[in-house]
XYZ file of C-alpha atoms in Angstrom:
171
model
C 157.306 59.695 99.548
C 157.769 56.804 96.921
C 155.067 57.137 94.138
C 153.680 54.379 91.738
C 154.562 55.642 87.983
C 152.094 56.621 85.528
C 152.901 55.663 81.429
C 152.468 59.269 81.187
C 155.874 59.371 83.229
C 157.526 57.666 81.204
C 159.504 60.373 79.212
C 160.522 62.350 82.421
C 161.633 59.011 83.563
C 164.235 58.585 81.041
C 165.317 62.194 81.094
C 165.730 62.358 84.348
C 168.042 59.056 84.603
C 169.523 60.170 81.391
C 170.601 63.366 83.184
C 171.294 61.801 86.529
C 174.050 59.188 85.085
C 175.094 60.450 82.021
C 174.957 64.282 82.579
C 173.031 65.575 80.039
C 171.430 68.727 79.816
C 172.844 72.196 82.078
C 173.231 71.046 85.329
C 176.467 67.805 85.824
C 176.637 66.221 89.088
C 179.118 64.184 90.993
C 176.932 61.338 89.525
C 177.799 61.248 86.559
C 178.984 58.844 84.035
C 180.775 60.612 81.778
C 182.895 58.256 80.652
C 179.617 56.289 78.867
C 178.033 57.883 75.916
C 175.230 55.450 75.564
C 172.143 56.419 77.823
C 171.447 54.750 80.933
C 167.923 54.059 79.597
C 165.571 54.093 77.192
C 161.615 54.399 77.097
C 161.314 50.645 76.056
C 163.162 49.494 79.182
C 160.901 51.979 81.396
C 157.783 50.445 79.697
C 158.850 46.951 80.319
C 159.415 47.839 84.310
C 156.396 49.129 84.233
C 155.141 45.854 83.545
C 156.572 43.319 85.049
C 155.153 41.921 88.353
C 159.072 41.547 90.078
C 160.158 45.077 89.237
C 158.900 47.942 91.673
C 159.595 51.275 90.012
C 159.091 54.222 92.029
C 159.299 57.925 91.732
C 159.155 61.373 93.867
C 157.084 63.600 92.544
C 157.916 67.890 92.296
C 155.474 68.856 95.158
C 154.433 71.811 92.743
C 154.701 70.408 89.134
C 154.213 66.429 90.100
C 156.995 65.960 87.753
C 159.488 62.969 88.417
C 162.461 64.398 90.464
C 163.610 61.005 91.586
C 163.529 57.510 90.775
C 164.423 54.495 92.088
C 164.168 50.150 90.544
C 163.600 47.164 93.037
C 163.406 43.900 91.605
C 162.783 40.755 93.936
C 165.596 38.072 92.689
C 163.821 35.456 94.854
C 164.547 33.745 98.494
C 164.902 37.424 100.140
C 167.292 38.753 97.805
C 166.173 41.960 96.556
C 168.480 44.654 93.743
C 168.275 48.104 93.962
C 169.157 50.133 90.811
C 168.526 53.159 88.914
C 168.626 55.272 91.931
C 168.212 58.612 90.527
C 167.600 61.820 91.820
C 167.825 65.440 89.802
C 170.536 67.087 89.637
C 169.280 70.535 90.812
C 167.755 68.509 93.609
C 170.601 66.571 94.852
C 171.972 68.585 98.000
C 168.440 67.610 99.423
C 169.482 64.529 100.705
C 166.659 63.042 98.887
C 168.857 59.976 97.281
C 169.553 58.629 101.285
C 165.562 59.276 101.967
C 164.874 56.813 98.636
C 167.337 54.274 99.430
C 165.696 54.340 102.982
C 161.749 53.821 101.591
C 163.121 51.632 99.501
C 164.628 49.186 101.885
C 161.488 49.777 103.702
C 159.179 48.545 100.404
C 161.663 45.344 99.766
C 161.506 44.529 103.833
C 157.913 44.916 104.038
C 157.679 42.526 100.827
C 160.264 39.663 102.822
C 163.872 41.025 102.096
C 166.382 39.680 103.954
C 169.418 41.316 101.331
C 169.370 44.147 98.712
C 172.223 44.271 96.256
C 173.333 46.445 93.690
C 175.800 47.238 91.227
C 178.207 50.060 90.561
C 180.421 50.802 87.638
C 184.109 49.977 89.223
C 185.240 53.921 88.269
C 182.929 54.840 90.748
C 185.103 55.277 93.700
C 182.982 58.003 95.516
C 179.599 56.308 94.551
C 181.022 53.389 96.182
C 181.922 55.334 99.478
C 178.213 56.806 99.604
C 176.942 53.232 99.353
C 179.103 51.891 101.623
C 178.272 54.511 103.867
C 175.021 53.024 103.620
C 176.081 49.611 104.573
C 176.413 48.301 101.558
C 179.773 46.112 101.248
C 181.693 44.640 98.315
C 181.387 40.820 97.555
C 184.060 40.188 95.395
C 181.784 39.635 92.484
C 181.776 41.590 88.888
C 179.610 41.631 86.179
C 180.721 42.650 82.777
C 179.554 46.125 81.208
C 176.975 45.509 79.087
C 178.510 45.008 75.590
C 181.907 44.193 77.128
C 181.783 40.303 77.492
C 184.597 38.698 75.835
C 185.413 42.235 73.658
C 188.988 42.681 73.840
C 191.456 45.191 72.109
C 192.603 48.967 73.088
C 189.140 50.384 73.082
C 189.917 51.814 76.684
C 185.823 51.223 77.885
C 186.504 47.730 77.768
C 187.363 47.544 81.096
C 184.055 48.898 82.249
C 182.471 46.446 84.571
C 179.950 46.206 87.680
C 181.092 45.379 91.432
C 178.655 43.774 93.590
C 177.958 45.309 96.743
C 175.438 43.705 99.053
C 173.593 44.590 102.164
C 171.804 42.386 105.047
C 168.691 43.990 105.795
């Protein structure tokens, strides 16, 4: 199911996550940020997944077109602590169910590699992504992590209380 990335990927990469979290282009789904005008990435951060040795990307591939239609990041922390991230599946494709068959393979790839705990993060205006994680198992641990750009900005800019909540799973 879960596909090694080509270079040549790399621009349906970041459109797809671009579309997935931020909602750009026709089709807006309950993921989306829409409260964050910046993109969720660029080609330069695919391109450096791509090569380093701790970072698994993985993709599904359009049976038809083998275009992207879903990504997901794994990046071994160290001492069986795994992070999942940029879990992203296309919008059109969504009802699927394909995001819960990624997050499975993907557990599968970081146990098969030693994991003992995957964690992620989740913008804290995320209430229903939250649910579907914790759905998942994955449970709050009282730990943030500022926005990017947000450490120690203060003011009435009302994005500066964007920030990440830790959730954490035993696998």
């Amino acid at each position: 199911m879960l596909d090694l990335p080509r270079e040549s990927d790399v621009t349906a990469i970041v459109d797809l996550v671009n579309r997935a979290y931020r909602g750009w282009g026709e089709r807006r789904s309950w993921t989306v940020e829409d409260f964050i005008a910046e993109p969720r990435v660029d080609e330069a951060e695919i391109r450096q997944d791509l090569a380093d040795p701790s970072v698994r990307l993985r993709i599904v591939r359009d049976g038809v077109s083998g275009a992207p239609i879903a990504t997901v990041r794994l990046e071994d922390e160290g001492a069986g602590l795994w992070q999942l991230g940029m879990l992203s599946v296309d919008p059109d494709r969504q009802k699927d169910r394909l995001g819960q068959r990624i997050m499975a393979a993907a557990e599968d790839i970081a146990r098969s590699e030693a994991a003992q705990r995957m964690r992620l993060y989740v913008v804290h205006r995320r209430p229903e992504l939250l649910s579907w994680y914790g759905r998942r198992g994955y449970e709050p641990t009282g730990e943030t992590r500022p926005f990017p750009g947000q450490e120690g900005v203060t003011g009435i800019d009302p994005r500066n209380d964007l920030h990440f909540l830790l959730l954490e799973k035993s696998l």
